[in-house]
Amino acid sequence: MTEGREYLKDYTIRIANERQMAQHREAAGAYWNHKLSPTEDFIKYYNREKYESEWGGDRVTIWQVGFPPDTSSLTLVKTDDIDGEGYAACRTYRRKGWAKRPGHDGLKDGFVYGISSVVTPPQHYRRGYATYMLSLLHLHLQPPSSIPSSLLPLKQDELVSGFKPGQADELPVALGSWLMSDVGSTFYSKCSLQEGRKAWVVDDSQNSGLRWAIKPTTPDFDEDKVEWIYRSDIESLSKELSTREKARLAEADVSKGAIWAEDPASTGALAFLPVKSTWYDPSCAPHPVGVRIKTGTPAEDPIVLFLTSFFPIGFEFMVTLISKLTPEHLPLALQAFDKAASDAGRERGFIWGMDPSSEIVEAWKNQPGREVEVKKRAEAKGGLLGAVYYGEEGQEGRALDGQMWHWL
């Protein structure tokens, strides 16, 4: 426990009750509201996501700091008032995934969790509540075999109270977890009770931002060579992308540690951004959300998903996922981006998570007139992806990539 903050021992986490969920909605809405989405709209979308979206229900959990875990969402509370005020809260999204581990054949199936909406009510700022809450959350998500024996009494006696990891259908143990940091690249790495083991680590190679200039659609753009992808296509496409992602993970080099990946076929994983974009801006609904470059061999077709509108991230044409896009096919892909972006009134493109040293980034830079800029995303409100692997104690690991489709 942080020196000087021994008072935190009087707090624990629980899955939030309805009253605590309302506190989280209000605190998150006040922090993340926007002139295009006032607090009341944020609360509306918050409820819609939890209770109406295909990825909601028991796949979305809101946690509170408090005592002890209940059944609903996550919050930090006082141990002697577990149904009372929340001191920090967050939301977790459960998705399927896989891990490739050194010394093991094949991939391990399991679950991964995305963490979002980490918020502390203003009256409780700078007391360490959010850090402590997230540190305790790790003890619920990771397998018992990965927890030092010195922490097991804390886990069993002070946290569980009738709720044990792996026994709650809505919170099976995890292979790994991730979050998008708007408060820099180091804060969330410290949210751990395990000495010498970091929490969510930001890998600079996965947190670049590439921006480029959109051009007017040219007469030589041959639309017969591409196939537009719409929101209604996402569910069927997710299965194809799942097969590709699993194969990519199987080929990954794990000589430096395990690698885990989110399964694109998880319920709502790929639909999350395209669907939510229409909540904020209904006018984008008719626009495509991706493009397939036809090669004659569907299994080798480059597939790119994108958004023409999503103001929580930015006001640009945003590429959210690329699969098998090569320098050879980049010029045609850029022409397709020009068409989709221009139709939506966008002048700049933005993509996350591309390794700055990769061939595809070099090819992007070499495209004439594209005014390409590549750099690490901002520390403040940059949506930096931090990831943690829940392997055996002492084992290292990382996420497969940091593309925008992981955003929550």
mmCIF file with all atom_site columns, C-alpha atoms in Angstrom, residues 103-241:
data_model
loop_
_atom_site.group_PDB
_atom_site.id
_atom_site.type_symbol
_atom_site.label_atom_id
_atom_site.label_alt_id
_atom_site.label_comp_id
_atom_site.label_asym_id
_atom_site.label_entity_id
_atom_site.label_seq_id
_atom_site.pdbx_PDB_ins_code
_atom_site.Cartn_x
_atom_site.Cartn_y
_atom_site.Cartn_z
_atom_site.occupancy
_atom_site.B_iso_or_equiv
_atom_site.pdbx_formal_charge
_atom_site.auth_seq_id
_atom_site.auth_comp_id
_atom_site.auth_asym_id
_atom_site.auth_atom_id
_atom_site.pdbx_PDB_model_num
ATOM 1   C CA . GLY A 1 103 ? 7.131   -23.102 -24.006 1.00 0.00 ? 103 GLY A CA 1
ATOM 2   C CA . HIS A 1 104 ? 3.522   -24.032 -24.822 1.00 0.00 ? 104 HIS A CA 1
ATOM 3   C CA . ASP A 1 105 ? 2.057   -25.474 -27.996 1.00 0.00 ? 105 ASP A CA 1
ATOM 4   C CA . GLY A 1 106 ? -0.959  -23.776 -29.522 1.00 0.00 ? 106 GLY A CA 1
ATOM 5   C CA . LEU A 1 107 ? -2.983  -20.899 -28.138 1.00 0.00 ? 107 LEU A CA 1
ATOM 6   C CA . LYS A 1 108 ? -4.773  -20.707 -24.819 1.00 0.00 ? 108 LYS A CA 1
ATOM 7   C CA . ASP A 1 109 ? -8.437  -19.686 -25.065 1.00 0.00 ? 109 ASP A CA 1
ATOM 8   C CA . GLY A 1 110 ? -9.871  -17.385 -22.436 1.00 0.00 ? 110 GLY A CA 1
ATOM 9   C CA . PHE A 1 111 ? -11.164 -13.923 -21.677 1.00 0.00 ? 111 PHE A CA 1
ATOM 10  C CA . VAL A 1 112 ? -9.663  -10.452 -21.797 1.00 0.00 ? 112 VAL A CA 1
ATOM 11  C CA . TYR A 1 113 ? -11.026 -7.270  -20.255 1.00 0.00 ? 113 TYR A CA 1
ATOM 12  C CA . GLY A 1 114 ? -11.073 -3.680  -21.405 1.00 0.00 ? 114 GLY A CA 1
ATOM 13  C CA . ILE A 1 115 ? -11.241 -1.095  -18.626 1.00 0.00 ? 115 ILE A CA 1
ATOM 14  C CA . SER A 1 116 ? -12.778 2.331   -19.213 1.00 0.00 ? 116 SER A CA 1
ATOM 15  C CA . SER A 1 117 ? -14.413 5.313   -17.526 1.00 0.00 ? 117 SER A CA 1
ATOM 16  C CA . VAL A 1 118 ? -12.018 5.335   -14.576 1.00 0.00 ? 118 VAL A CA 1
ATOM 17  C CA . VAL A 1 119 ? -13.239 8.296   -12.546 1.00 0.00 ? 119 VAL A CA 1
ATOM 18  C CA . THR A 1 120 ? -13.032 9.750   -9.050  1.00 0.00 ? 120 THR A CA 1
ATOM 19  C CA . PRO A 1 121 ? -15.670 12.229  -7.845  1.00 0.00 ? 121 PRO A CA 1
ATOM 20  C CA . PRO A 1 122 ? -14.038 15.699  -7.579  1.00 0.00 ? 122 PRO A CA 1
ATOM 21  C CA . GLN A 1 123 ? -14.387 15.819  -3.788  1.00 0.00 ? 123 GLN A CA 1
ATOM 22  C CA . HIS A 1 124 ? -12.159 12.729  -3.542  1.00 0.00 ? 124 HIS A CA 1
ATOM 23  C CA . TYR A 1 125 ? -9.353  13.727  -5.933  1.00 0.00 ? 125 TYR A CA 1
ATOM 24  C CA . ARG A 1 126 ? -5.702  13.018  -5.082  1.00 0.00 ? 126 ARG A CA 1
ATOM 25  C CA . ARG A 1 127 ? -6.352  10.543  -2.307  1.00 0.00 ? 127 ARG A CA 1
ATOM 26  C CA . GLY A 1 128 ? -5.209  7.452   -4.216  1.00 0.00 ? 128 GLY A CA 1
ATOM 27  C CA . TYR A 1 129 ? -8.673  5.930   -4.509  1.00 0.00 ? 129 TYR A CA 1
ATOM 28  C CA . ALA A 1 130 ? -8.556  5.179   -8.247  1.00 0.00 ? 130 ALA A CA 1
ATOM 29  C CA . THR A 1 131 ? -5.060  3.696   -8.013  1.00 0.00 ? 131 THR A CA 1
ATOM 30  C CA . TYR A 1 132 ? -6.100  1.438   -5.149  1.00 0.00 ? 132 TYR A CA 1
ATOM 31  C CA . MET A 1 133 ? -9.330  0.417   -6.855  1.00 0.00 ? 133 MET A CA 1
ATOM 32  C CA . LEU A 1 134 ? -7.495  -0.672  -10.000 1.00 0.00 ? 134 LEU A CA 1
ATOM 33  C CA . SER A 1 135 ? -4.856  -2.484  -7.947  1.00 0.00 ? 135 SER A CA 1
ATOM 34  C CA . LEU A 1 136 ? -7.603  -4.512  -6.281  1.00 0.00 ? 136 LEU A CA 1
ATOM 35  C CA . LEU A 1 137 ? -9.316  -5.112  -9.608  1.00 0.00 ? 137 LEU A CA 1
ATOM 36  C CA . HIS A 1 138 ? -6.230  -7.018  -10.791 1.00 0.00 ? 138 HIS A CA 1
ATOM 37  C CA . LEU A 1 139 ? -6.723  -9.463  -7.936  1.00 0.00 ? 139 LEU A CA 1
ATOM 38  C CA . HIS A 1 140 ? -10.183 -10.286 -9.228  1.00 0.00 ? 140 HIS A CA 1
ATOM 39  C CA . LEU A 1 141 ? -9.239  -10.580 -12.887 1.00 0.00 ? 141 LEU A CA 1
ATOM 40  C CA . GLN A 1 142 ? -6.061  -12.623 -12.719 1.00 0.00 ? 142 GLN A CA 1
ATOM 41  C CA . PRO A 1 143 ? -5.852  -16.370 -12.006 1.00 0.00 ? 143 PRO A CA 1
ATOM 42  C CA . PRO A 1 144 ? -4.990  -17.269 -8.390  1.00 0.00 ? 144 PRO A CA 1
ATOM 43  C CA . SER A 1 145 ? -1.828  -19.013 -9.647  1.00 0.00 ? 145 SER A CA 1
ATOM 44  C CA . SER A 1 146 ? -0.435  -15.643 -10.748 1.00 0.00 ? 146 SER A CA 1
ATOM 45  C CA . ILE A 1 147 ? -0.956  -13.935 -7.368  1.00 0.00 ? 147 ILE A CA 1
ATOM 46  C CA . PRO A 1 148 ? 1.874   -13.945 -4.787  1.00 0.00 ? 148 PRO A CA 1
ATOM 47  C CA . SER A 1 149 ? 1.050   -15.911 -1.651  1.00 0.00 ? 149 SER A CA 1
ATOM 48  C CA . SER A 1 150 ? 1.569   -12.734 0.391   1.00 0.00 ? 150 SER A CA 1
ATOM 49  C CA . LEU A 1 151 ? -1.514  -11.233 -1.253  1.00 0.00 ? 151 LEU A CA 1
ATOM 50  C CA . LEU A 1 152 ? -3.767  -14.268 -1.128  1.00 0.00 ? 152 LEU A CA 1
ATOM 51  C CA . PRO A 1 153 ? -5.019  -13.566 2.422   1.00 0.00 ? 153 PRO A CA 1
ATOM 52  C CA . LEU A 1 154 ? -5.979  -10.060 1.275   1.00 0.00 ? 154 LEU A CA 1
ATOM 53  C CA . LYS A 1 155 ? -7.791  -11.522 -1.690  1.00 0.00 ? 155 LYS A CA 1
ATOM 54  C CA . GLN A 1 156 ? -9.642  -14.226 0.204   1.00 0.00 ? 156 GLN A CA 1
ATOM 55  C CA . ASP A 1 157 ? -10.432 -12.575 3.520   1.00 0.00 ? 157 ASP A CA 1
ATOM 56  C CA . GLU A 1 158 ? -10.868 -8.911  2.658   1.00 0.00 ? 158 GLU A CA 1
ATOM 57  C CA . LEU A 1 159 ? -12.164 -8.911  -0.896  1.00 0.00 ? 159 LEU A CA 1
ATOM 58  C CA . VAL A 1 160 ? -14.197 -11.973 -1.633  1.00 0.00 ? 160 VAL A CA 1
ATOM 59  C CA . SER A 1 161 ? -17.111 -12.365 0.798   1.00 0.00 ? 161 SER A CA 1
ATOM 60  C CA . GLY A 1 162 ? -19.034 -14.907 -1.221  1.00 0.00 ? 162 GLY A CA 1
ATOM 61  C CA . PHE A 1 163 ? -17.657 -13.839 -4.589  1.00 0.00 ? 163 PHE A CA 1
ATOM 62  C CA . LYS A 1 164 ? -14.623 -15.761 -5.831  1.00 0.00 ? 164 LYS A CA 1
ATOM 63  C CA . PRO A 1 165 ? -12.672 -15.260 -9.079  1.00 0.00 ? 165 PRO A CA 1
ATOM 64  C CA . GLY A 1 166 ? -13.811 -17.645 -11.773 1.00 0.00 ? 166 GLY A CA 1
ATOM 65  C CA . GLN A 1 167 ? -17.039 -18.490 -9.946  1.00 0.00 ? 167 GLN A CA 1
ATOM 66  C CA . ALA A 1 168 ? -19.088 -15.517 -11.078 1.00 0.00 ? 168 ALA A CA 1
ATOM 67  C CA . ASP A 1 169 ? -20.400 -16.072 -14.599 1.00 0.00 ? 169 ASP A CA 1
ATOM 68  C CA . GLU A 1 170 ? -20.001 -12.401 -15.413 1.00 0.00 ? 170 GLU A CA 1
ATOM 69  C CA . LEU A 1 171 ? -16.382 -12.163 -14.265 1.00 0.00 ? 171 LEU A CA 1
ATOM 70  C CA . PRO A 1 172 ? -14.291 -15.201 -15.258 1.00 0.00 ? 172 PRO A CA 1
ATOM 71  C CA . VAL A 1 173 ? -10.553 -14.819 -14.747 1.00 0.00 ? 173 VAL A CA 1
ATOM 72  C CA . ALA A 1 174 ? -8.555  -13.170 -17.508 1.00 0.00 ? 174 ALA A CA 1
ATOM 73  C CA . LEU A 1 175 ? -5.613  -13.739 -19.817 1.00 0.00 ? 175 LEU A CA 1
ATOM 74  C CA . GLY A 1 176 ? -4.955  -10.004 -19.872 1.00 0.00 ? 176 GLY A CA 1
ATOM 75  C CA . SER A 1 177 ? -6.557  -6.596  -19.774 1.00 0.00 ? 177 SER A CA 1
ATOM 76  C CA . TRP A 1 178 ? -6.129  -3.188  -21.354 1.00 0.00 ? 178 TRP A CA 1
ATOM 77  C CA . LEU A 1 179 ? -7.216  0.404   -21.004 1.00 0.00 ? 179 LEU A CA 1
ATOM 78  C CA . MET A 1 180 ? -6.828  3.668   -22.893 1.00 0.00 ? 180 MET A CA 1
ATOM 79  C CA . SER A 1 181 ? -5.025  6.281   -20.802 1.00 0.00 ? 181 SER A CA 1
ATOM 80  C CA . ASP A 1 182 ? -5.829  9.979   -21.063 1.00 0.00 ? 182 ASP A CA 1
ATOM 81  C CA . VAL A 1 183 ? -3.527  10.787  -18.125 1.00 0.00 ? 183 VAL A CA 1
ATOM 82  C CA . GLY A 1 184 ? -0.149  9.826   -19.537 1.00 0.00 ? 184 GLY A CA 1
ATOM 83  C CA . SER A 1 185 ? 1.917   6.716   -20.089 1.00 0.00 ? 185 SER A CA 1
ATOM 84  C CA . THR A 1 186 ? 3.036   5.916   -16.535 1.00 0.00 ? 186 THR A CA 1
ATOM 85  C CA . PHE A 1 187 ? 0.101   6.447   -14.142 1.00 0.00 ? 187 PHE A CA 1
ATOM 86  C CA . TYR A 1 188 ? -1.698  3.164   -14.792 1.00 0.00 ? 188 TYR A CA 1
ATOM 87  C CA . SER A 1 189 ? 1.506   1.103   -14.743 1.00 0.00 ? 189 SER A CA 1
ATOM 88  C CA . LYS A 1 190 ? 1.699   1.837   -10.998 1.00 0.00 ? 190 LYS A CA 1
ATOM 89  C CA . CYS A 1 191 ? -1.746  0.436   -10.183 1.00 0.00 ? 191 CYS A CA 1
ATOM 90  C CA . SER A 1 192 ? -0.515  -2.842  -8.727  1.00 0.00 ? 192 SER A CA 1
ATOM 91  C CA . LEU A 1 193 ? -0.165  -4.329  -5.248  1.00 0.00 ? 193 LEU A CA 1
ATOM 92  C CA . GLN A 1 194 ? 2.468   -6.792  -6.477  1.00 0.00 ? 194 GLN A CA 1
ATOM 93  C CA . GLU A 1 195 ? 5.931   -5.439  -5.811  1.00 0.00 ? 195 GLU A CA 1
ATOM 94  C CA . GLY A 1 196 ? 8.086   -5.459  -8.927  1.00 0.00 ? 196 GLY A CA 1
ATOM 95  C CA . ARG A 1 197 ? 5.165   -6.186  -11.232 1.00 0.00 ? 197 ARG A CA 1
ATOM 96  C CA . LYS A 1 198 ? 3.786   -3.336  -13.291 1.00 0.00 ? 198 LYS A CA 1
ATOM 97  C CA . ALA A 1 199 ? 0.140   -3.011  -14.184 1.00 0.00 ? 199 ALA A CA 1
ATOM 98  C CA . TRP A 1 200 ? -0.947  -1.493  -17.520 1.00 0.00 ? 200 TRP A CA 1
ATOM 99  C CA . VAL A 1 201 ? 2.206   -0.782  -19.508 1.00 0.00 ? 201 VAL A CA 1
ATOM 100 C CA . VAL A 1 202 ? 2.228   1.594   -22.475 1.00 0.00 ? 202 VAL A CA 1
ATOM 101 C CA . ASP A 1 203 ? 4.364   0.259   -25.347 1.00 0.00 ? 203 ASP A CA 1
ATOM 102 C CA . ASP A 1 204 ? 5.530   3.214   -27.452 1.00 0.00 ? 204 ASP A CA 1
ATOM 103 C CA . SER A 1 205 ? 5.605   1.095   -30.630 1.00 0.00 ? 205 SER A CA 1
ATOM 104 C CA . GLN A 1 206 ? 1.850   0.478   -30.232 1.00 0.00 ? 206 GLN A CA 1
ATOM 105 C CA . ASN A 1 207 ? 0.920   4.074   -29.436 1.00 0.00 ? 207 ASN A CA 1
ATOM 106 C CA . SER A 1 208 ? 1.864   6.058   -32.488 1.00 0.00 ? 208 SER A CA 1
ATOM 107 C CA . GLY A 1 209 ? -0.496  8.281   -34.397 1.00 0.00 ? 209 GLY A CA 1
ATOM 108 C CA . LEU A 1 210 ? -0.209  8.657   -38.174 1.00 0.00 ? 210 LEU A CA 1
ATOM 109 C CA . ARG A 1 211 ? -1.985  11.563  -39.848 1.00 0.00 ? 211 ARG A CA 1
ATOM 110 C CA . TRP A 1 212 ? -2.194  12.206  -43.558 1.00 0.00 ? 212 TRP A CA 1
ATOM 111 C CA . ALA A 1 213 ? -3.911  14.534  -46.013 1.00 0.00 ? 213 ALA A CA 1
ATOM 112 C CA . ILE A 1 214 ? -7.134  13.484  -47.728 1.00 0.00 ? 214 ILE A CA 1
ATOM 113 C CA . LYS A 1 215 ? -7.245  14.293  -51.452 1.00 0.00 ? 215 LYS A CA 1
ATOM 114 C CA . PRO A 1 216 ? -10.250 14.910  -53.694 1.00 0.00 ? 216 PRO A CA 1
ATOM 115 C CA . THR A 1 217 ? -11.519 11.761  -55.381 1.00 0.00 ? 217 THR A CA 1
ATOM 116 C CA . THR A 1 218 ? -9.684  11.240  -58.665 1.00 0.00 ? 218 THR A CA 1
ATOM 117 C CA . PRO A 1 219 ? -11.226 10.003  -61.948 1.00 0.00 ? 219 PRO A CA 1
ATOM 118 C CA . ASP A 1 220 ? -8.849  7.027   -62.041 1.00 0.00 ? 220 ASP A CA 1
ATOM 119 C CA . PHE A 1 221 ? -10.270 5.524   -58.829 1.00 0.00 ? 221 PHE A CA 1
ATOM 120 C CA . ASP A 1 222 ? -11.744 2.189   -59.926 1.00 0.00 ? 222 ASP A CA 1
ATOM 121 C CA . GLU A 1 223 ? -14.507 1.307   -57.454 1.00 0.00 ? 223 GLU A CA 1
ATOM 122 C CA . ASP A 1 224 ? -14.879 -2.100  -59.094 1.00 0.00 ? 224 ASP A CA 1
ATOM 123 C CA . LYS A 1 225 ? -11.609 -3.078  -57.405 1.00 0.00 ? 225 LYS A CA 1
ATOM 124 C CA . VAL A 1 226 ? -12.995 -2.519  -53.923 1.00 0.00 ? 226 VAL A CA 1
ATOM 125 C CA . GLU A 1 227 ? -16.001 -3.584  -51.899 1.00 0.00 ? 227 GLU A CA 1
ATOM 126 C CA . TRP A 1 228 ? -17.467 -1.183  -49.365 1.00 0.00 ? 228 TRP A CA 1
ATOM 127 C CA . ILE A 1 229 ? -18.244 -2.481  -45.882 1.00 0.00 ? 229 ILE A CA 1
ATOM 128 C CA . TYR A 1 230 ? -21.304 -1.222  -44.010 1.00 0.00 ? 230 TYR A CA 1
ATOM 129 C CA . ARG A 1 231 ? -22.477 -1.574  -40.421 1.00 0.00 ? 231 ARG A CA 1
ATOM 130 C CA . SER A 1 232 ? -24.764 -4.441  -41.403 1.00 0.00 ? 232 SER A CA 1
ATOM 131 C CA . ASP A 1 233 ? -21.707 -6.390  -42.629 1.00 0.00 ? 233 ASP A CA 1
ATOM 132 C CA . ILE A 1 234 ? -19.768 -6.224  -39.367 1.00 0.00 ? 234 ILE A CA 1
ATOM 133 C CA . GLU A 1 235 ? -21.140 -9.364  -37.725 1.00 0.00 ? 235 GLU A CA 1
ATOM 134 C CA . SER A 1 236 ? -20.299 -11.668 -40.633 1.00 0.00 ? 236 SER A CA 1
ATOM 135 C CA . LEU A 1 237 ? -16.971 -9.926  -41.236 1.00 0.00 ? 237 LEU A CA 1
ATOM 136 C CA . SER A 1 238 ? -15.950 -10.376 -37.598 1.00 0.00 ? 238 SER A CA 1
ATOM 137 C CA . LYS A 1 239 ? -15.670 -14.132 -38.068 1.00 0.00 ? 239 LYS A CA 1
ATOM 138 C CA . GLU A 1 240 ? -13.251 -13.701 -40.970 1.00 0.00 ? 240 GLU A CA 1
ATOM 139 C CA . LEU A 1 241 ? -11.177 -11.187 -39.031 1.00 0.00 ? 241 LEU A CA 1
#
